[in-house]
Amino acid sequence: MRIELEKRANPSTLFSILSPFLALALTVVAGGIMFALIGKSPVAALYSFFIEPLLDIWSLHEIAIKAAPLILIGAGLSVCYRSNNWNIGAEGQFIAGAIAGAIVPVVFHDWHSSLVLPLMLIFGMIGGALYAAIPAFLKAHMNTNEILTSLMLVYIAQLFLDWLVRGPWRSPDAYNFPVTRDFVPEAILPELISSGRANLGFAFAIIAAVGLWIMMRYTLKGFEITVLGQSERAGRFAGFSSKRMIWFSMLLSGALAGLAGISEVSGTIGKLQPIISPGYGFTAIIVAFLGRLNPLGIIAAGLFLALTYVGGEAVQLTLSVSDKVTRVFQGLLLFFVLSCDTLIQYKIRLVFSRFGQTTEGSAH
Amino acid sequence: MSAVGASEGSPLLAVRSLTKLFGSFAACNGIDLDIRPGEIHALLGENGAGKSTLVKMLFGVLSPTSGQILWKGEPVRIPSPGAARRLGIGMVFQHFSLFEALTVAENIALSLSPGISLSKVAEEASRLSHLYGLPLDPKAHVADLSVGERQRIEIVRALLQHPELIILDEPTSVLTPQEADRLFETLAKLKAEGRSVLYISHRLEEVQRICDRATVLRHGKVTGACDPRQETPASLARMMVGSDVASVTAAGTNTKGEVLLEANHLSVPARTPFAVTLKNVCLKVRGGEVLAIAGVAGNGQGELFDALSGEYPVAEASAVAIRGKAAGNLGITARRLMGAGFVPEERHGHAAVPSLPLSDNLVLARNQSDRKTFLAGGVLGIIKHAVVRIASKRISETMDVRKSGDDPAAGSLSGGNLQKYIVGRELDRQPAVLIVNQPTWGVDAGAASRIRQALVDLAKSGSAVLVISQDLDEIFEVATEIAVVSEGRLSDVYPAHDLTREKIGLLMGGMYGKTEGGEVAHAH
């Protein structure tokens, strides 16, 4: 007996809807097995991982805070991936945006003005876009692989941030801790509602995702992205330029990652420090795929992965398991999403012999 | 060979009610077929008739869902191409599997069991190639060889296994008439040795010329078994298509208009190491004319299309002129706005995106030329899907595009129907200039005649039509003028009625230009 994948005549609509949920169910089952193996009750662990955070206003705010960068970055990445440009370096663009945006409150720390925040946000987007421009230039004009260049630039950004906060930007009042000055109140992203910490970053994320969804669905630009992603040659025939698309998609996703970076620093942390992201730029890749590269799907996926961050912290506290559990869950989820997506294009058949019954019968 | 006398009456290979299902779709449905020793057996059928599926089962690439294959009377299972070779079945595929950077001998050695020295392979290959009239230099690099020579490598590679049955899949589709003649001599020699040949084709003329018997497939079923020499092309076509094929009425003598498309000393360097350099191409197409450019595949047709369509513009503006205006340095969008329409050779991934619905594929070609109709919102460029879908429906109806559902994915259409749509998409604009590369490549006979008629009608209405084609039948059907492209050079343009197949064949071989043209005339 063997298992055969048979290509479907048409992609299955049923499975394209079902696949994320199937992946989710498999992740939960695999996660339960993992908890059982380390000697914890799977039911209790899964409850505090997935359910408990949803029952508390405080943790709902935490979910919104963590979902905001994931959705912002993920929505930008979906444009990249749809156009066949594989920006893996959103984490670096996130940091670059945070650094560029922080120039205003760190270098001009005496400046109190309502212009500070808008300038920071604009600088953040420019910073992220410029950082993404490096792999864009290398791909468009030097024919390098953007997966490698964008990924390697992540480490450069991380180390550059580390150097900044330990060196030139270190706060004189922080007892030699590697942090910058606290941002002035005018540089802090306001909270969304009075009940908790969730800030404007979440609004940015929703606006960006809905805007990109409209672009992808209704405009010629969205069509251009889809066509160039499917076939560069057909895009050229349509009069679209794949080189310009490299620039467009990389700068767009870079700008959104940069906006996520400065929103995180300004809204949640309030200063720069060596580590400003628990891997949002990488997790957003999972978000983008879990959301089927559809910006509206990405909102849902971003909220769900934010839940895994918050849930991970919860089980860490209640069951004292390692915080690596979050990473394992995220990895499992991506693995199952990608494998379940196979079912959209293929169906599984069990084959018991190479020949049909008639041949078997007459040949012997 | 030994089998000749022994099994005079009994078939070498017999197929009994062989069926292959892909899901619920029967690509082959209860096929019966007998191949006798020492015969050339034709397998006829349109694209999608199930010919390829059948031979893939015979060669062990696919396994049948049900049915039986008998080799010399014994039921056999053919699980892999290796097993097929061990039985004595050799195959020459339509698309060659050769490494261009390696030599002939190295390519042949790759398909043999390891451990045979390269010099021995070269020796054996050159012995066989001379024996069968297939001249081949074992040390030559494949990249330097013509398509005909590459095909010889594949044939020699098959012959090295001493097969008793050789399957050839559309072997002449890439050959000049002269090269095809040489192939037929080789086949006759194989037949004389008592080997059998299964010859897959949709060219009725050559099937009648060389084949002893023919089996015709349609929709996965055998619709006829006959002696092709007893049949007329029309009766064979009827078996293939299931109905009479409308004949195309040629453009004839209509009044010639102004020059609408012009290439002036168009030269384009090769973009990749395996591309062809265009050298000094000059042509003029007037309104009302159909200029057909003949030539064997890979002689610069694709490059010529790219340069004329503006997908890859050239530096000198004057090298291409559309409706009297220089356009050489302009992109495809600008040329469309000047009134030109384009149909590239490759349907999937060039002329159309297979995964997108037909209406989106209409936007693909006409997003700027019909900007006012299809887009709203100024710079936002919001696509008016409802309007596009109505236009798409109109095109489907005009061109008789058969499809499932209102707006299915382009990839779900058969080749012929998708091509009708792609051609219809341009005709719907009434372009002043239409440039088409291989209009009916891999298209069934019914759709092909529909497309050709549409091209002729467009020219009749006063447009200039340029058709790049490898199919001489097609060229003689539609063309008012003919030129031949060979190694990136274009011959002079001749009126269609002044040219014969033989003369085109010589031009395909590279006898271009005025002086040579004169010699060609003398040679006959």
PDB file of C-alpha atoms in Angstrom, chain A residues 21-226:
ATOM      1  CA  PHE A  21      -8.916  25.135  11.064  1.00  0.00           C
ATOM      2  CA  LEU A  22      -7.646  21.661  10.343  1.00  0.00           C
ATOM      3  CA  ALA A  23      -4.128  22.934  10.993  1.00  0.00           C
ATOM      4  CA  LEU A  24      -5.304  24.516  14.210  1.00  0.00           C
ATOM      5  CA  ALA A  25      -6.903  21.291  15.392  1.00  0.00           C
ATOM      6  CA  LEU A  26      -3.766  19.300  14.565  1.00  0.00           C
ATOM      7  CA  THR A  27      -1.638  21.878  16.383  1.00  0.00           C
ATOM      8  CA  VAL A  28      -3.777  21.577  19.485  1.00  0.00           C
ATOM      9  CA  VAL A  29      -3.579  17.781  19.370  1.00  0.00           C
ATOM     10  CA  ALA A  30       0.174  17.807  18.872  1.00  0.00           C
ATOM     11  CA  GLY A  31       0.517  20.427  21.595  1.00  0.00           C
ATOM     12  CA  GLY A  32      -1.536  18.254  23.941  1.00  0.00           C
ATOM     13  CA  ILE A  33       0.770  15.318  23.250  1.00  0.00           C
ATOM     14  CA  MET A  34       3.756  17.545  23.949  1.00  0.00           C
ATOM     15  CA  PHE A  35       2.343  18.649  27.325  1.00  0.00           C
ATOM     16  CA  ALA A  36       1.531  15.041  28.205  1.00  0.00           C
ATOM     17  CA  LEU A  37       5.098  14.008  27.397  1.00  0.00           C
ATOM     18  CA  ILE A  38       6.551  16.589  29.789  1.00  0.00           C
ATOM     19  CA  GLY A  39       4.195  15.343  32.458  1.00  0.00           C
ATOM     20  CA  LYS A  40       1.600  18.120  32.517  1.00  0.00           C
ATOM     21  CA  SER A  41      -2.095  17.619  32.161  1.00  0.00           C
ATOM     22  CA  PRO A  42      -2.859  18.403  28.502  1.00  0.00           C
ATOM     23  CA  VAL A  43      -6.341  19.679  29.240  1.00  0.00           C
ATOM     24  CA  ALA A  44      -5.227  22.101  31.926  1.00  0.00           C
ATOM     25  CA  ALA A  45      -2.270  23.262  29.879  1.00  0.00           C
ATOM     26  CA  LEU A  46      -4.302  23.823  26.725  1.00  0.00           C
ATOM     27  CA  TYR A  47      -6.944  25.594  28.768  1.00  0.00           C
ATOM     28  CA  SER A  48      -4.511  28.072  30.239  1.00  0.00           C
ATOM     29  CA  PHE A  49      -2.774  28.420  26.894  1.00  0.00           C
ATOM     30  CA  PHE A  50      -5.763  29.065  24.658  1.00  0.00           C
ATOM     31  CA  ILE A  51      -8.826  29.831  26.763  1.00  0.00           C
ATOM     32  CA  GLU A  52      -7.753  31.657  29.894  1.00  0.00           C
ATOM     33  CA  PRO A  53      -6.268  34.689  28.116  1.00  0.00           C
ATOM     34  CA  LEU A  54      -9.606  35.305  26.433  1.00  0.00           C
ATOM     35  CA  LEU A  55     -11.487  35.635  29.720  1.00  0.00           C
ATOM     36  CA  ASP A  56      -9.641  38.636  31.092  1.00  0.00           C
ATOM     37  CA  ILE A  57      -9.754  42.298  29.980  1.00  0.00           C
ATOM     38  CA  TRP A  58      -6.103  42.736  30.826  1.00  0.00           C
ATOM     39  CA  SER A  59      -4.967  39.845  28.672  1.00  0.00           C
ATOM     40  CA  LEU A  60      -7.280  40.875  25.831  1.00  0.00           C
ATOM     41  CA  HIS A  61      -5.380  44.155  25.776  1.00  0.00           C
ATOM     42  CA  GLU A  62      -2.129  42.240  25.754  1.00  0.00           C
ATOM     43  CA  ILE A  63      -3.378  40.259  22.780  1.00  0.00           C
ATOM     44  CA  ALA A  64      -4.225  43.474  20.914  1.00  0.00           C
ATOM     45  CA  ILE A  65      -0.779  44.879  21.715  1.00  0.00           C
ATOM     46  CA  LYS A  66       0.979  41.792  20.397  1.00  0.00           C
ATOM     47  CA  ALA A  67      -1.351  41.383  17.432  1.00  0.00           C
ATOM     48  CA  ALA A  68      -0.758  44.932  16.187  1.00  0.00           C
ATOM     49  CA  PRO A  69       2.830  44.436  14.949  1.00  0.00           C
ATOM     50  CA  LEU A  70       2.024  40.944  13.689  1.00  0.00           C
ATOM     51  CA  ILE A  71      -0.878  42.202  11.565  1.00  0.00           C
ATOM     52  CA  LEU A  72       0.976  45.287  10.319  1.00  0.00           C
ATOM     53  CA  ILE A  73       4.020  43.289   9.272  1.00  0.00           C
ATOM     54  CA  GLY A  74       2.021  40.312   8.041  1.00  0.00           C
ATOM     55  CA  ALA A  75      -0.194  42.438   5.814  1.00  0.00           C
ATOM     56  CA  GLY A  76       2.861  44.054   4.227  1.00  0.00           C
ATOM     57  CA  LEU A  77       4.533  40.688   3.775  1.00  0.00           C
ATOM     58  CA  SER A  78       1.452  39.289   2.073  1.00  0.00           C
ATOM     59  CA  VAL A  79       1.919  41.825  -0.713  1.00  0.00           C
ATOM     60  CA  CYS A  80       5.558  40.771  -1.005  1.00  0.00           C
ATOM     61  CA  TYR A  81       4.784  37.070  -1.061  1.00  0.00           C
ATOM     62  CA  ARG A  82       1.885  37.448  -3.482  1.00  0.00           C
ATOM     63  CA  SER A  83       4.221  39.212  -5.892  1.00  0.00           C
ATOM     64  CA  ASN A  84       6.824  36.482  -5.456  1.00  0.00           C
ATOM     65  CA  ASN A  85       9.293  38.601  -3.480  1.00  0.00           C
ATOM     66  CA  TRP A  86      10.433  36.749  -0.401  1.00  0.00           C
ATOM     67  CA  ASN A  87      11.152  39.345   2.226  1.00  0.00           C
ATOM     68  CA  ILE A  88      12.268  37.358   5.267  1.00  0.00           C
ATOM     69  CA  GLY A  89      13.867  40.368   6.955  1.00  0.00           C
ATOM     70  CA  ALA A  90      10.832  42.129   8.412  1.00  0.00           C
ATOM     71  CA  GLU A  91      12.415  41.724  11.852  1.00  0.00           C
ATOM     72  CA  GLY A  92      15.315  43.874  10.675  1.00  0.00           C
ATOM     73  CA  GLN A  93      13.019  46.433   9.079  1.00  0.00           C
ATOM     74  CA  PHE A  94      11.023  46.529  12.320  1.00  0.00           C
ATOM     75  CA  ILE A  95      14.201  47.392  14.234  1.00  0.00           C
ATOM     76  CA  ALA A  96      15.351  49.869  11.588  1.00  0.00           C
ATOM     77  CA  GLY A  97      11.975  51.606  11.808  1.00  0.00           C
ATOM     78  CA  ALA A  98      12.195  51.719  15.583  1.00  0.00           C
ATOM     79  CA  ILE A  99      15.672  53.243  15.451  1.00  0.00           C
ATOM     80  CA  ALA A 100      14.796  55.793  12.747  1.00  0.00           C
ATOM     81  CA  GLY A 101      11.623  56.797  14.553  1.00  0.00           C
ATOM     82  CA  ALA A 102      13.447  57.090  17.846  1.00  0.00           C
ATOM     83  CA  ILE A 103      15.829  59.709  16.454  1.00  0.00           C
ATOM     84  CA  VAL A 104      13.305  62.405  17.323  1.00  0.00           C
ATOM     85  CA  PRO A 105      12.694  61.566  21.008  1.00  0.00           C
ATOM     86  CA  VAL A 106      16.264  60.409  21.722  1.00  0.00           C
ATOM     87  CA  VAL A 107      18.369  63.007  19.945  1.00  0.00           C
ATOM     88  CA  PHE A 108      15.961  65.947  20.407  1.00  0.00           C
ATOM     89  CA  HIS A 109      14.796  64.871  23.840  1.00  0.00           C
ATOM     90  CA  ASP A 110      14.065  68.427  24.958  1.00  0.00           C
ATOM     91  CA  TRP A 111      11.632  69.079  22.153  1.00  0.00           C
ATOM     92  CA  HIS A 112       8.030  69.083  23.345  1.00  0.00           C
ATOM     93  CA  SER A 113       5.583  69.456  20.492  1.00  0.00           C
ATOM     94  CA  SER A 114       2.575  67.710  19.091  1.00  0.00           C
ATOM     95  CA  LEU A 115       4.659  67.226  15.928  1.00  0.00           C
ATOM     96  CA  VAL A 116       6.924  64.738  17.680  1.00  0.00           C
ATOM     97  CA  LEU A 117       4.687  61.716  17.339  1.00  0.00           C
ATOM     98  CA  PRO A 118       3.690  62.160  13.659  1.00  0.00           C
ATOM     99  CA  LEU A 119       7.349  62.770  12.788  1.00  0.00           C
ATOM    100  CA  MET A 120       8.372  59.635  14.647  1.00  0.00           C
ATOM    101  CA  LEU A 121       5.828  57.551  12.778  1.00  0.00           C
ATOM    102  CA  ILE A 122       6.917  58.974   9.421  1.00  0.00           C
ATOM    103  CA  PHE A 123      10.587  58.454  10.257  1.00  0.00           C
ATOM    104  CA  GLY A 124       9.771  54.907  11.350  1.00  0.00           C
ATOM    105  CA  MET A 125       8.163  54.093   8.033  1.00  0.00           C
ATOM    106  CA  ILE A 126      10.996  55.702   6.086  1.00  0.00           C
ATOM    107  CA  GLY A 127      13.558  53.811   8.164  1.00  0.00           C
ATOM    108  CA  GLY A 128      11.898  50.462   7.573  1.00  0.00           C
ATOM    109  CA  ALA A 129      11.448  51.193   3.874  1.00  0.00           C
ATOM    110  CA  LEU A 130      15.075  52.267   3.437  1.00  0.00           C
ATOM    111  CA  TYR A 131      16.272  49.140   5.193  1.00  0.00           C
ATOM    112  CA  ALA A 132      14.114  47.020   2.879  1.00  0.00           C
ATOM    113  CA  ALA A 133      15.480  49.028  -0.055  1.00  0.00           C
ATOM    114  CA  ILE A 134      18.842  47.293   0.389  1.00  0.00           C
ATOM    115  CA  PRO A 135      17.623  43.779  -0.543  1.00  0.00           C
ATOM    116  CA  ALA A 136      15.287  45.372  -3.118  1.00  0.00           C
ATOM    117  CA  PHE A 137      18.202  47.079  -4.845  1.00  0.00           C
ATOM    118  CA  LEU A 138      20.325  43.947  -4.658  1.00  0.00           C
ATOM    119  CA  LYS A 139      17.567  41.830  -6.182  1.00  0.00           C
ATOM    120  CA  ALA A 140      16.456  44.269  -8.867  1.00  0.00           C
ATOM    121  CA  HIS A 141      19.899  45.257 -10.068  1.00  0.00           C
ATOM    122  CA  MET A 142      22.361  42.613  -8.887  1.00  0.00           C
ATOM    123  CA  ASN A 143      20.109  39.588  -9.212  1.00  0.00           C
ATOM    124  CA  THR A 144      20.836  38.413  -5.677  1.00  0.00           C
ATOM    125  CA  ASN A 145      18.475  36.248  -3.665  1.00  0.00           C
ATOM    126  CA  GLU A 146      16.359  38.469  -1.430  1.00  0.00           C
ATOM    127  CA  ILE A 147      15.704  35.643   1.040  1.00  0.00           C
ATOM    128  CA  LEU A 148      19.372  35.575   2.013  1.00  0.00           C
ATOM    129  CA  THR A 149      20.089  39.288   1.920  1.00  0.00           C
ATOM    130  CA  SER A 150      16.984  40.339   3.827  1.00  0.00           C
ATOM    131  CA  LEU A 151      17.564  37.645   6.443  1.00  0.00           C
ATOM    132  CA  MET A 152      21.193  38.566   6.986  1.00  0.00           C
ATOM    133  CA  LEU A 153      20.283  42.212   7.362  1.00  0.00           C
ATOM    134  CA  VAL A 154      18.182  41.249  10.400  1.00  0.00           C
ATOM    135  CA  TYR A 155      21.308  40.411  12.379  1.00  0.00           C
ATOM    136  CA  ILE A 156      22.980  43.620  11.322  1.00  0.00           C
ATOM    137  CA  ALA A 157      19.984  45.627  12.539  1.00  0.00           C
ATOM    138  CA  GLN A 158      19.886  43.753  15.853  1.00  0.00           C
ATOM    139  CA  LEU A 159      23.572  44.310  16.512  1.00  0.00           C
ATOM    140  CA  PHE A 160      23.387  47.923  15.398  1.00  0.00           C
ATOM    141  CA  LEU A 161      20.556  48.539  17.866  1.00  0.00           C
ATOM    142  CA  ASP A 162      22.568  46.797  20.574  1.00  0.00           C
ATOM    143  CA  TRP A 163      25.552  49.038  19.861  1.00  0.00           C
ATOM    144  CA  LEU A 164      23.409  52.186  19.814  1.00  0.00           C
ATOM    145  CA  VAL A 165      21.810  51.607  23.188  1.00  0.00           C
ATOM    146  CA  ARG A 166      25.073  50.574  24.810  1.00  0.00           C
ATOM    147  CA  GLY A 167      27.046  53.354  23.143  1.00  0.00           C
ATOM    148  CA  PRO A 168      26.032  56.680  21.685  1.00  0.00           C
ATOM    149  CA  TRP A 169      22.360  56.591  22.669  1.00  0.00           C
ATOM    150  CA  ARG A 170      22.762  55.248  26.186  1.00  0.00           C
ATOM    151  CA  SER A 171      20.792  57.250  28.687  1.00  0.00           C
ATOM    152  CA  PRO A 172      22.927  59.294  31.133  1.00  0.00           C
ATOM    153  CA  ASP A 173      20.338  58.639  33.867  1.00  0.00           C
ATOM    154  CA  ALA A 174      20.063  54.859  33.570  1.00  0.00           C
ATOM    155  CA  TYR A 175      22.914  53.724  35.790  1.00  0.00           C
ATOM    156  CA  ASN A 176      24.763  52.235  32.809  1.00  0.00           C
ATOM    157  CA  PHE A 177      21.859  50.025  31.797  1.00  0.00           C
ATOM    158  CA  PRO A 178      21.787  49.642  28.017  1.00  0.00           C
ATOM    159  CA  VAL A 179      18.680  51.745  27.382  1.00  0.00           C
ATOM    160  CA  THR A 180      17.987  55.169  25.881  1.00  0.00           C
ATOM    161  CA  ARG A 181      16.242  58.002  27.677  1.00  0.00           C
ATOM    162  CA  ASP A 182      12.583  57.474  28.387  1.00  0.00           C
ATOM    163  CA  PHE A 183      10.533  59.075  25.627  1.00  0.00           C
ATOM    164  CA  VAL A 184       8.822  62.365  26.498  1.00  0.00           C
ATOM    165  CA  PRO A 185       5.025  62.120  26.920  1.00  0.00           C
ATOM    166  CA  GLU A 186       4.500  63.712  23.488  1.00  0.00           C
ATOM    167  CA  ALA A 187       6.382  60.795  21.947  1.00  0.00           C
ATOM    168  CA  ILE A 188       4.162  58.118  23.447  1.00  0.00           C
ATOM    169  CA  LEU A 189       1.506  56.506  21.275  1.00  0.00           C
ATOM    170  CA  PRO A 190      -1.875  57.136  22.984  1.00  0.00           C
ATOM    171  CA  GLU A 191      -3.965  54.304  24.316  1.00  0.00           C
ATOM    172  CA  LEU A 192      -6.934  53.197  22.304  1.00  0.00           C
ATOM    173  CA  ILE A 193      -9.508  52.927  25.084  1.00  0.00           C
ATOM    174  CA  SER A 194      -9.293  53.674  28.769  1.00  0.00           C
ATOM    175  CA  SER A 195      -9.718  50.088  29.985  1.00  0.00           C
ATOM    176  CA  GLY A 196      -6.158  48.962  29.225  1.00  0.00           C
ATOM    177  CA  ARG A 197      -2.792  49.339  27.555  1.00  0.00           C
ATOM    178  CA  ALA A 198      -3.723  48.631  23.953  1.00  0.00           C
ATOM    179  CA  ASN A 199      -2.582  51.593  21.852  1.00  0.00           C
ATOM    180  CA  LEU A 200      -3.121  53.210  18.475  1.00  0.00           C
ATOM    181  CA  GLY A 201      -0.798  50.654  16.912  1.00  0.00           C
ATOM    182  CA  PHE A 202      -3.699  48.233  16.763  1.00  0.00           C
ATOM    183  CA  ALA A 203      -5.769  50.810  14.858  1.00  0.00           C
ATOM    184  CA  PHE A 204      -2.888  51.276  12.400  1.00  0.00           C
ATOM    185  CA  ALA A 205      -2.797  47.530  11.893  1.00  0.00           C
ATOM    186  CA  ILE A 206      -6.501  47.243  11.137  1.00  0.00           C
ATOM    187  CA  ILE A 207      -6.450  50.280   8.811  1.00  0.00           C
ATOM    188  CA  ALA A 208      -3.423  48.961   6.938  1.00  0.00           C
ATOM    189  CA  ALA A 209      -4.865  45.468   6.577  1.00  0.00           C
ATOM    190  CA  VAL A 210      -8.243  46.687   5.333  1.00  0.00           C
ATOM    191  CA  GLY A 211      -6.555  49.157   2.978  1.00  0.00           C
ATOM    192  CA  LEU A 212      -4.359  46.449   1.505  1.00  0.00           C
ATOM    193  CA  TRP A 213      -7.320  44.120   1.204  1.00  0.00           C
ATOM    194  CA  ILE A 214      -9.152  46.752  -0.863  1.00  0.00           C
ATOM    195  CA  MET A 215      -6.059  47.274  -2.982  1.00  0.00           C
ATOM    196  CA  MET A 216      -5.585  43.555  -3.630  1.00  0.00           C
ATOM    197  CA  ARG A 217      -9.221  42.922  -4.391  1.00  0.00           C
ATOM    198  CA  TYR A 218     -10.374  45.905  -6.373  1.00  0.00           C
ATOM    199  CA  THR A 219      -7.499  47.776  -7.951  1.00  0.00           C
ATOM    200  CA  LEU A 220      -5.236  47.331 -10.930  1.00  0.00           C
ATOM    201  CA  LYS A 221      -2.253  47.526  -8.586  1.00  0.00           C
ATOM    202  CA  GLY A 222      -3.520  44.474  -6.729  1.00  0.00           C
ATOM    203  CA  PHE A 223      -4.040  42.715 -10.027  1.00  0.00           C
ATOM    204  CA  GLU A 224      -0.498  43.595 -11.054  1.00  0.00           C
ATOM    205  CA  ILE A 225       0.813  42.094  -7.804  1.00  0.00           C
ATOM    206  CA  THR A 226      -1.118  38.868  -8.373  1.00  0.00           C
TER     207      THR A 226
END
